[in-house]
Coordinates of C-alpha atoms in Angstrom, one line a residue:
X1 CA 0.2 -0.1 -0.2
X2 CA 1.2 3.2 -0.9
X3 CA 2.1 5.5 2.1
X4 CA 0.8 9.0 1.7
X5 CA -1.0 11.8 3.8
X6 CA -4.2 9.9 3.8
X7 CA -2.6 6.7 4.7
X8 CA -0.9 8.3 7.8
X9 CA -4.5 10.0 8.6
X10 CA -5.9 6.6 8.9
X11 CA -2.9 5.1 10.9
X12 CA -3.1 8.0 13.6
X13 CA -6.9 7.6 14.1
X14 CA -6.6 3.8 14.4
X15 CA -3.8 4.4 17.0
X16 CA -5.8 7.3 18.7
X17 CA -9.0 5.1 18.8
X18 CA -7.5 1.5 19.7
X19 CA -8.9 0.6 23.3
X20 CA -5.6 -1.0 24.1
X21 CA -3.6 2.3 23.4
X22 CA -6.3 4.3 25.5
X23 CA -5.9 1.7 28.4
X24 CA -2.0 2.2 28.1
X25 CA -2.1 5.9 28.1
X26 CA -4.3 6.0 31.0
X27 CA -1.9 3.5 32.9
X28 CA 1.2 5.4 31.9
X29 CA -0.5 9.0 33.0
X30 CA -1.5 7.7 36.3
X31 CA 1.2 8.8 38.9
X32 CA 2.1 6.4 41.2
X33 CA 2.2 7.3 45.0
X34 CA 6.2 7.4 44.6
X35 CA 5.7 10.1 41.6
X36 CA 3.3 12.0 43.7
X37 CA 5.8 12.2 46.4
X38 CA 9.0 13.0 44.1
X39 CA 10.4 9.6 45.3
X40 CA 10.6 7.8 41.8
X41 CA 13.9 5.7 41.6
X42 CA 14.7 6.6 45.0
X43 CA 16.9 3.8 46.8
X44 CA 15.8 4.9 50.2
X45 CA 12.3 4.9 49.5
X46 CA 12.5 1.6 47.6
X47 CA 14.3 0.2 50.6
X48 CA 11.4 1.5 52.9
X49 CA 8.9 -0.2 50.8
X50 CA 10.8 -3.6 50.6
X51 CA 10.9 -3.4 54.2
X52 CA 7.3 -3.0 54.5
X53 CA 6.9 -5.7 51.8
X54 CA 9.2 -8.3 53.5
X55 CA 7.1 -7.8 56.7
X56 CA 3.4 -8.5 55.1
X57 CA 1.6 -11.0 57.5
X58 CA -0.5 -13.6 56.0
X59 CA -2.8 -15.6 58.2
X60 CA -2.3 -19.4 57.9
X61 CA -0.5 -19.4 54.6
X62 CA 3.3 -19.0 55.6
X63 CA 4.2 -20.8 52.7
X64 CA 3.8 -17.8 50.5
X65 CA 4.5 -15.1 53.1
X66 CA 7.0 -12.7 51.5
X67 CA 10.3 -13.9 53.5
X68 CA 9.5 -17.5 52.2
X69 CA 9.1 -16.3 49.0
X70 CA 12.4 -14.3 49.2
X71 CA 14.1 -17.4 50.2
X72 CA 12.9 -19.6 47.5
X73 CA 14.4 -17.0 45.0
X74 CA 17.7 -17.2 46.6
X75 CA 17.6 -21.2 46.5
X76 CA 17.0 -20.8 42.7
X77 CA 20.1 -18.2 42.4
X78 CA 22.1 -20.5 44.5
X79 CA 21.2 -23.8 42.7
X80 CA 22.4 -22.1 39.5
X81 CA 25.8 -20.6 40.9
X82 CA 28.3 -23.3 41.4
X83 CA 31.0 -20.8 42.6
X84 CA 29.0 -19.5 45.6
X85 CA 27.7 -23.1 46.3
X86 CA 31.1 -23.9 47.7
X87 CA 30.3 -21.8 50.8
X88 CA 29.8 -23.8 54.0
X89 CA 26.5 -22.8 54.6
X90 CA 24.6 -23.5 51.4
X91 CA 23.8 -27.1 50.4
X92 CA 21.3 -29.4 49.4
X93 CA 19.8 -30.1 52.8
X94 CA 19.2 -26.5 53.6
X95 CA 17.6 -25.9 50.2
X96 CA 15.2 -29.0 50.6
X97 CA 14.3 -27.3 54.1
X98 CA 13.6 -23.8 52.4
X99 CA 11.6 -25.4 49.3
X100 CA 9.6 -27.8 51.2
X101 CA 8.4 -25.3 54.1
X102 CA 10.0 -27.2 56.7
X103 CA 12.3 -24.1 57.6
X104 CA 10.3 -22.2 60.1
X105 CA 11.0 -18.5 60.3
X106 CA 9.8 -16.5 63.2
X107 CA 10.4 -13.3 65.3
X108 CA 10.9 -11.6 62.0
X109 CA 12.8 -8.2 62.5
X110 CA 13.5 -5.9 59.5
X111 CA 15.1 -2.5 59.8
X112 CA 16.5 0.1 57.1
X113 CA 19.9 1.9 57.5
X114 CA 21.2 -0.6 59.8
X115 CA 24.6 0.5 61.1
X116 CA 27.3 -1.9 60.3
X117 CA 29.2 -0.6 63.2
X118 CA 26.6 -1.6 65.7
X119 CA 26.9 -5.3 64.5
X120 CA 30.6 -5.1 64.1
X121 CA 31.0 -3.9 67.9
X122 CA 28.4 -6.7 69.0
X123 CA 30.7 -9.3 67.3
X124 CA 33.8 -7.9 69.0
X125 CA 32.3 -8.3 72.4
X126 CA 30.8 -11.8 71.7
X127 CA 34.6 -12.9 70.1
X128 CA 35.7 -12.6 74.0
X129 CA 33.6 -15.4 74.9
X130 CA 33.7 -17.3 71.7
X131 CA 36.8 -16.5 69.3
X132 CA 35.2 -18.7 66.6
X133 CA 32.1 -16.6 66.2
X134 CA 33.9 -14.6 63.2
X135 CA 36.4 -15.3 60.7
X136 CA 37.9 -11.9 61.2
X137 CA 40.1 -10.6 63.8
X138 CA 39.4 -7.5 66.1
X139 CA 41.5 -5.2 63.9
X140 CA 39.5 -5.8 60.9
X141 CA 36.1 -5.5 62.6
X142 CA 37.4 -2.1 64.1
X143 CA 37.9 -0.8 60.5
X144 CA 34.6 -1.7 59.6
X145 CA 33.4 0.3 62.3
X146 CA 35.1 3.2 61.5
X147 CA 33.7 3.4 58.1
X148 CA 30.2 4.2 59.7
X149 CA 28.6 2.0 56.9
X150 CA 24.9 1.6 56.8
X151 CA 23.0 -1.8 55.5
X152 CA 20.0 -0.7 53.1
X153 CA 17.8 -3.7 54.4
X154 CA 18.7 -5.8 57.3
X155 CA 16.7 -8.8 58.3
X156 CA 17.1 -10.8 61.3
X157 CA 14.8 -13.7 62.7
X158 CA 14.8 -17.1 64.4
X159 CA 14.4 -20.3 62.4
X160 CA 13.6 -24.1 63.3
X161 CA 14.4 -27.0 61.6
X162 CA 17.8 -26.3 60.6
X163 CA 20.5 -28.4 62.8
X164 CA 23.3 -25.6 62.5
X165 CA 21.9 -22.7 63.9
X166 CA 18.6 -21.1 64.9
X167 CA 19.3 -17.4 64.0
X168 CA 19.0 -16.0 60.2
X169 CA 20.4 -12.8 58.8
X170 CA 19.8 -11.3 55.2
X171 CA 22.1 -8.4 54.4
X172 CA 20.5 -6.4 51.3
X173 CA 22.3 -3.7 49.6
X174 CA 19.9 -1.9 47.3
X175 CA 21.0 -0.1 44.1
X176 CA 19.3 1.4 41.1
X177 CA 21.7 3.2 38.8
X178 CA 24.5 3.6 41.2
X179 CA 27.7 1.2 41.6
X180 CA 28.8 0.1 45.0
X181 CA 31.2 2.3 46.7
X182 CA 35.0 1.4 46.9
X183 CA 35.2 -2.0 48.8
X184 CA 31.6 -1.3 50.0
X185 CA 30.4 -5.2 49.9
X186 CA 33.7 -6.3 51.3
X187 CA 33.3 -4.0 54.3
X188 CA 29.8 -5.0 54.9
X189 CA 30.7 -8.8 55.1
X190 CA 33.8 -8.2 57.1
X191 CA 31.5 -6.4 59.7
X192 CA 28.6 -8.6 59.7
X193 CA 30.0 -12.3 59.0
X194 CA 29.2 -14.6 61.9
X195 CA 29.4 -18.4 62.0
X196 CA 26.7 -19.0 64.6
X197 CA 24.2 -17.6 62.2
X198 CA 22.6 -18.6 58.5
X199 CA 23.5 -15.7 56.6
X200 CA 22.5 -14.4 53.1
X201 CA 24.2 -11.3 51.2
X202 CA 22.1 -9.9 48.8
X203 CA 23.1 -7.2 45.8
X204 CA 19.6 -6.1 44.5
X205 CA 19.4 -4.0 41.3
X206 CA 17.4 -3.5 38.2
X207 CA 18.3 -5.8 35.1
X208 CA 19.7 -2.7 33.2
X209 CA 22.4 -2.1 36.0
X210 CA 25.2 -4.3 34.5
X211 CA 27.3 -3.6 38.1
X212 CA 27.5 -6.9 40.2
X213 CA 28.6 -7.0 43.9
X214 CA 32.4 -7.0 44.1
X215 CA 32.3 -9.4 47.2
X216 CA 31.9 -13.1 46.3
X217 CA 29.6 -13.6 49.3
X218 CA 26.9 -11.5 47.8
X219 CA 24.2 -13.0 45.6
X220 CA 23.2 -10.6 42.8
X221 CA 19.4 -10.5 42.3
X222 CA 17.3 -8.3 40.3
X223 CA 14.0 -6.2 40.9
X224 CA 12.5 -8.6 38.4
X225 CA 13.1 -11.4 40.7
X226 CA 11.2 -9.5 43.3
X227 CA 8.4 -8.9 41.0
X228 CA 7.9 -12.3 39.6
X229 CA 9.1 -13.9 43.0
X230 CA 7.3 -11.9 45.6
X231 CA 5.0 -9.3 44.3
X232 CA 3.0 -11.1 41.6
X233 CA 2.3 -14.5 43.5
X234 CA 1.0 -12.3 46.4
X235 CA -1.2 -10.4 44.0
X236 CA -2.7 -13.6 42.5
X237 CA -3.2 -15.0 46.0
X238 CA -6.5 -14.4 48.2
X239 CA -4.3 -13.9 51.5
X240 CA -3.7 -10.3 51.2
X241 CA -6.0 -7.2 52.2
X242 CA -7.3 -4.9 49.5
X243 CA -4.8 -2.3 51.0
X244 CA -1.9 -4.2 50.6
X245 CA -2.9 -5.1 47.1
X246 CA -3.4 -1.5 46.3
X247 CA 0.2 -0.7 47.5
X248 CA 1.7 -4.0 45.6
X249 CA 0.0 -2.8 42.4
X250 CA 1.2 0.7 42.7
X251 CA 4.8 -0.6 43.2
X252 CA 4.3 -2.8 40.3
X253 CA 3.4 0.0 38.1
X254 CA 6.2 2.3 39.4
X255 CA 8.9 -0.7 38.6
X256 CA 7.4 -0.9 34.9
X257 CA 7.6 2.8 34.2
X258 CA 11.0 3.8 32.3
X259 CA 13.3 6.6 32.9
X260 CA 12.4 8.9 30.1
X261 CA 15.5 10.7 30.1
X262 CA 17.6 7.7 30.0
X263 CA 19.7 7.2 26.7
X264 CA 21.3 3.8 27.9
X265 CA 18.4 1.8 26.2
X266 CA 15.8 -0.1 28.1
X267 CA 15.2 1.8 31.6
X268 CA 12.4 -0.1 33.4
X269 CA 13.3 -1.1 37.0
X270 CA 11.4 -4.4 36.3
X271 CA 8.3 -5.5 33.9
X272 CA 6.7 -8.7 34.2
X273 CA 6.7 -11.3 31.3
X274 CA 3.1 -10.9 31.2
X275 CA 2.7 -7.5 30.9
X276 CA 5.5 -7.4 28.5
X277 CA 4.1 -10.0 26.0
X278 CA 0.8 -7.9 26.3
X279 CA 2.3 -4.8 25.3
X280 CA 4.4 -6.5 22.6
X281 CA 1.0 -7.8 21.3
X282 CA -0.4 -4.1 21.0
X283 CA 2.8 -3.1 19.6
X284 CA 2.8 -5.7 16.7
X285 CA -0.8 -4.2 15.5
X286 CA 1.0 -0.6 15.1
X287 CA 4.5 -1.6 14.3
X288 CA 4.8 -0.3 10.9
X289 CA 3.5 3.2 11.8
X290 CA 5.6 3.4 15.1
X291 CA 8.6 2.5 13.1
X292 CA 7.9 5.4 10.7
X293 CA 7.4 7.7 13.6
X294 CA 10.9 6.7 15.0
X295 CA 12.5 7.1 11.6
X296 CA 11.1 10.6 11.2
X297 CA 13.4 12.0 13.7
X298 CA 16.6 9.9 12.1
X299 CA 15.9 11.4 8.6
X300 CA 19.2 11.3 6.8
X301 CA 21.0 8.5 9.0
X302 CA 22.5 5.3 7.4
X303 CA 20.1 2.9 8.7
X304 CA 19.7 -1.0 7.6
X305 CA 17.1 -3.6 8.4
X306 CA 18.1 -7.1 8.3
X307 CA 16.3 -10.1 10.0
X308 CA 13.7 -7.4 11.7
X309 CA 16.6 -5.6 13.2
X310 CA 17.6 -1.9 12.3
X311 CA 21.4 -1.0 12.7
X312 CA 23.6 1.8 11.5
X313 CA 25.9 0.7 8.6
X314 CA 25.6 -2.0 6.1
X315 CA 25.1 -5.3 7.6
X316 CA 25.5 -7.7 4.4
X317 CA 28.7 -9.3 5.9
X318 CA 26.8 -10.4 9.2
X319 CA 23.5 -11.0 7.8
X320 CA 21.8 -14.3 6.6
X321 CA 19.7 -12.0 4.0
X322 CA 20.3 -9.1 2.1
X323 CA 20.0 -6.0 4.4
X324 CA 17.5 -3.3 3.2
X325 CA 18.4 0.3 3.3
X326 CA 15.7 2.5 5.0
X327 CA 14.2 5.0 3.2
X328 CA 13.1 8.2 4.6
X329 CA 10.1 10.6 4.1
X330 CA 10.8 13.7 2.4
X331 CA 11.3 16.5 5.0
X332 CA 9.3 19.1 2.7
X333 CA 6.2 16.8 2.4
X334 CA 3.1 17.2 4.8
X335 CA 3.6 13.6 5.6
X336 CA 6.7 14.3 7.4
X337 CA 5.1 17.4 8.9
X338 CA 2.2 15.3 10.1
X339 CA 4.2 12.5 11.5
X340 CA 6.9 14.6 13.2
X341 CA 4.1 16.9 14.9
X342 CA 2.5 13.3 16.2
X343 CA 5.9 12.1 17.6
X344 CA 6.8 15.1 19.3
X345 CA 3.2 15.5 21.1
X346 CA 3.5 11.9 21.9
X347 CA 7.0 11.0 22.5
X348 CA 7.1 10.2 26.1
X349 CA 4.1 7.6 25.7
X350 CA 5.9 6.3 23.0
X351 CA 9.1 5.8 24.4
X352 CA 7.6 4.5 27.7
X353 CA 5.4 2.1 25.3
X354 CA 8.3 0.8 23.6
X355 CA 10.3 0.3 27.0
X356 CA 7.8 -2.4 27.7
X357 CA 7.7 -4.6 24.8
X358 CA 9.9 -7.5 25.0
X359 CA 13.7 -7.5 25.2
X360 CA 14.2 -9.0 21.8
X361 CA 11.6 -6.6 20.0
X362 CA 13.2 -3.6 21.9
X363 CA 16.7 -4.8 20.8
X364 CA 15.7 -4.8 17.2
X365 CA 14.5 -1.2 17.1
X366 CA 16.8 0.1 19.7
X367 CA 19.0 2.4 17.8
X368 CA 15.7 4.1 16.6
X369 CA 14.9 5.3 19.7
X370 CA 17.9 7.6 19.6
X371 CA 16.1 11.1 19.6
X372 CA 18.9 14.0 19.2
X373 CA 16.3 16.6 20.0
X374 CA 15.8 14.9 23.2
X375 CA 19.6 13.6 24.1
X376 CA 20.9 15.5 26.8
X377 CA 23.9 14.6 28.9
X378 CA 23.1 13.7 32.5
X379 CA 22.6 16.4 35.5
X380 CA 22.8 19.3 33.0
X381 CA 22.0 22.7 34.1
X382 CA 20.9 25.4 31.6
X383 CA 20.2 29.0 32.5
X384 CA 18.7 31.5 29.9
X385 CA 19.3 29.0 27.2
X386 CA 23.2 28.7 28.3
X387 CA 24.6 25.7 29.4
X388 CA 26.2 26.1 32.8
X389 CA 27.4 22.2 32.9
X390 CA 27.1 18.8 31.8
X391 CA 27.9 15.5 32.9
X392 CA 28.0 16.9 36.3
X393 CA 28.0 15.0 39.5
X394 CA 25.1 15.5 42.2
X395 CA 27.3 17.9 44.2
X396 CA 28.2 19.7 41.0
X397 CA 24.9 20.1 39.9
X398 CA 23.3 21.7 43.2
X399 CA 26.7 23.9 43.0
X400 CA 26.1 25.2 39.7
X401 CA 22.3 25.7 40.1
X402 CA 23.0 27.9 43.2
X403 CA 25.9 29.8 41.8
X404 CA 23.7 31.0 38.9
X405 CA 20.9 31.8 41.3
X406 CA 23.0 33.9 43.7
X407 CA 24.4 35.6 40.3
X408 CA 21.1 36.4 39.1
X409 CA 20.1 38.0 42.4
X410 CA 23.3 39.7 43.5
X411 CA 21.8 43.0 43.4
X412 CA 19.3 42.3 46.1
X413 CA 21.1 40.0 48.3
X414 CA 22.7 41.0 51.4
X415 CA 26.6 41.7 50.9
X416 CA 27.3 41.2 54.3
X417 CA 28.6 37.5 54.7
X418 CA 26.7 36.8 57.9
X419 CA 23.4 38.3 56.5
X420 CA 23.8 36.4 53.3
X421 CA 24.3 33.1 54.9
X422 CA 21.3 33.9 57.2
X423 CA 19.2 34.8 53.9
X424 CA 20.2 31.5 52.1
X425 CA 19.5 29.4 54.7
X426 CA 15.8 30.9 55.3
X427 CA 15.0 30.8 51.7
X428 CA 16.1 27.1 51.0
X429 CA 15.3 23.6 52.4
X430 CA 17.6 21.9 55.1
X431 CA 15.9 18.7 55.5
X432 CA 15.8 17.1 51.8
X433 CA 18.8 14.7 52.2
X434 CA 17.8 11.5 53.9
X435 CA 21.3 10.8 54.7
X436 CA 21.3 13.3 57.5
X437 CA 18.8 11.8 59.5
X438 CA 19.2 10.2 63.0
X439 CA 20.7 13.2 64.6
X440 CA 22.8 13.8 61.7
X441 CA 20.7 16.5 60.0
X442 CA 22.7 19.7 59.3
X443 CA 21.2 22.9 60.5
X444 CA 21.7 24.9 57.2
X445 CA 22.8 24.4 53.6
X446 CA 25.3 27.4 53.7
X447 CA 28.2 28.0 56.2
X448 CA 31.2 30.2 56.2
X449 CA 34.1 29.1 53.9
X450 CA 37.4 27.9 55.5
X451 CA 40.5 28.1 53.4
X452 CA 42.7 26.8 55.9
X453 CA 41.3 23.4 56.3
X454 CA 38.9 20.8 54.7
X455 CA 36.2 21.2 57.4
X456 CA 32.7 22.6 57.4
X457 CA 31.1 24.0 60.4
X458 CA 28.2 21.7 61.4
X459 CA 26.3 24.5 63.3
X460 CA 28.1 23.7 66.9
X461 CA 31.4 24.7 68.2
X462 CA 33.2 21.8 67.0
X463 CA 34.6 21.2 63.6
X464 CA 34.5 17.8 61.7
X465 CA 36.5 16.4 59.0
X466 CA 36.9 13.0 57.3
X467 CA 33.4 12.1 57.9
X468 CA 30.7 11.4 55.2
X469 CA 28.2 13.5 57.2
X470 CA 30.3 16.6 56.7
X471 CA 32.6 15.8 53.7
X472 CA 34.2 18.5 52.1
X473 CA 36.0 18.8 48.8
X474 CA 39.6 18.4 49.5
X475 CA 41.2 20.8 47.1
X476 CA 40.7 24.3 48.2
X477 CA 42.2 25.5 44.9
X478 CA 39.0 23.9 43.3
X479 CA 36.7 27.0 42.6
X480 CA 33.7 24.3 43.0
X481 CA 34.4 24.1 46.6
X482 CA 32.4 27.6 47.4
X483 CA 30.1 30.0 46.1
X484 CA 31.8 33.5 45.6
X485 CA 29.5 36.6 45.7
X486 CA 30.8 40.1 46.1
X487 CA 34.0 39.0 47.8
X488 CA 32.2 36.4 50.1
X489 CA 33.0 32.7 50.1
X490 CA 30.6 30.4 51.0
X491 CA 30.5 26.9 51.6
X492 CA 27.4 24.7 50.3
X493 CA 26.7 21.4 51.9
X494 CA 27.7 18.6 49.9
X495 CA 24.5 16.6 48.4
X496 CA 25.9 13.1 47.1
X497 CA 22.4 11.2 46.9
X498 CA 20.2 11.4 43.7
X499 CA 17.1 11.8 45.5
X500 CA 18.4 14.6 47.6
X501 CA 19.2 16.3 44.3
X502 CA 16.0 15.6 43.0
X503 CA 14.3 17.1 46.2
X504 CA 16.3 20.1 45.8
X505 CA 15.4 20.6 42.4
X506 CA 11.7 20.2 42.8
X507 CA 11.8 22.6 45.7
X508 CA 13.7 25.5 43.6
X509 CA 11.6 24.8 40.6
X510 CA 8.4 25.9 42.8
X511 CA 10.2 28.6 44.5
X512 CA 8.5 31.8 44.5
X513 CA 9.4 34.9 46.6
X514 CA 8.5 38.5 45.1
X515 CA 12.1 39.7 46.2
X516 CA 14.0 37.3 43.9
X517 CA 14.3 36.0 40.5
X518 CA 12.7 32.5 40.5
X519 CA 14.0 29.7 38.6
X520 CA 12.0 30.1 35.5
X521 CA 15.1 30.8 33.5
X522 CA 16.5 27.4 34.6
X523 CA 16.4 24.3 32.8
X524 CA 17.7 21.2 34.8
X525 CA 18.1 17.7 33.6
X526 CA 18.8 14.9 36.2
X527 CA 19.4 11.3 35.2

C-alpha cells in the first residue's frame, strides 16, 4: 500500500482510537504514589517499601509469605551458581528445608539503614567469649566500625528445623543506577560475618544495571526477581488485604515505568513477562506506523534493516539475508510534517510504551529510539538557554544551580557575609537529604568558607572532618568548593544522593519570592 498523507491520517486515527492504546495511556498517565511524592527511583524509598513488603503478615499461609518467597528466590539463584555453592552454609539439605517449607521462620525483624558498626561492635564483644564466632580478627572489625557504613535492608529472624543454627540474617544492598562504593560489599561482609548464624548477602539492582557486587559472598538479584518471585505471587493469592493489594499494584506500576531521560537503552526497573507480552501484542498491531514515527526523527541517517533488526551501517557481511536500506520520508512533505508533529506530541508515551515490549523486540529497534532533540547529558544545568555544565556530579549540579541563582540575585541579596548566609538558609530547605537523619541533620545548607582546612562547620562549636556526614571537597584550589559573591566565600553542603538532588530541584523549581528572581530561566536535567 502506498504511504501518503491519507495513509498516515488513517494510521493515526486507528492508533488514537485503539482501546488497548487508550488503556496504556491511562496507565502511564496515572502517577504512582512514588511519583506524587517525588520519590521515583529513590533507593531509600524503595528500601523502605521493601521493608514493608517483606514484613507483610499472611494468616495461616506461611508458605507464600514474602520472607519464604525471598528464600525461594535465593535457592533458585544459588542452585545455578556453582561458585557460591562452595560456601559452608549453602547445601542441598538447606535448600530442601526451604523449598518444602520445613524451615520455620519466626520473630522476624526488618530495619533499614542498619549500622554496620553496631553489628561489628556486637561481634567484638562476643568474640571474647567465643573467638570462633567470626572469621575476622578484631582489627578488621574495628576498621568496619570506623567506616560508619549502613546496610540498606537488614533482616534478622529465628529459624527452626535447621540443625546448624537457630538464627537467620539477610543483608541487602540496594542499588538502582549506582555502583557500589570502594570495597563496600567487602566491608559489609567483614563487619557482619558470623559463624553462629545462617546468613545471605544480597546485591539488589535492576537488570539494566550491569554492575555486580565485588564481594563473592553477595548474591546478585534483580528487581524482576522480586516482582516475579514475591509481588506477583502475592497479587495472585487471596491472602492479602485490599489495602496491601493497592500498594503492591502501585509498586508494580512504578517498577515498569521507564526513565524517559535515559539514553542507555531499556530503562524499566522491572516488568513482568505477562505485561511485556501483552504490550508487545499491541505494538505488533501498530509496528509499521511506530517505526515510521521513529524514523522521522532520524531522517538522513544511514540505517539498514536485516532479519527484523535495525542497525547503523551496511549489514551484508553479518546477515543471513540481504539487508534493506531504510528510505526516509521527504522532509518537505506534509506527510513528514504530520508524523513529526505527532511524534513530538506523543514522545513520552511512545518511549514508555516501547520500553515495556519484550527484550528481543526492543533490541530490534533500539537504535531508532535515539532522539537527538531529546538527548542531553546527565545532570545538565541550563540558565537562560546557556549550558552551565553537563555530565555533572550531584554535588556539582547543586553548586551550578545555586551559583547561577546567586548571580541572578546579587543586586538584592545582602553583601554582608553573615546576613547573606542567614538569608540563604531561610530561603532554601535543610531537610531534603535523607542521609542526615538520626541526629546527623545539618542545621543549614550554607556555611562560612574555611580556606585553611578541609572541614565545614556543623552548627556547633566543633569542626568535623573526614566524615561522610560533613564531607567537604579536599582541594581548596578547586573553585567548585565554594560560592563567591561580592567577595564573600560560602560553602554549600555537599549533596551526594540523587534523590536529595531531585528533592532540591523540585523545591527550587516551585520557589516563589517577590524579592528574588525565580528559577523560570533554568532548565535542569537529572538522570
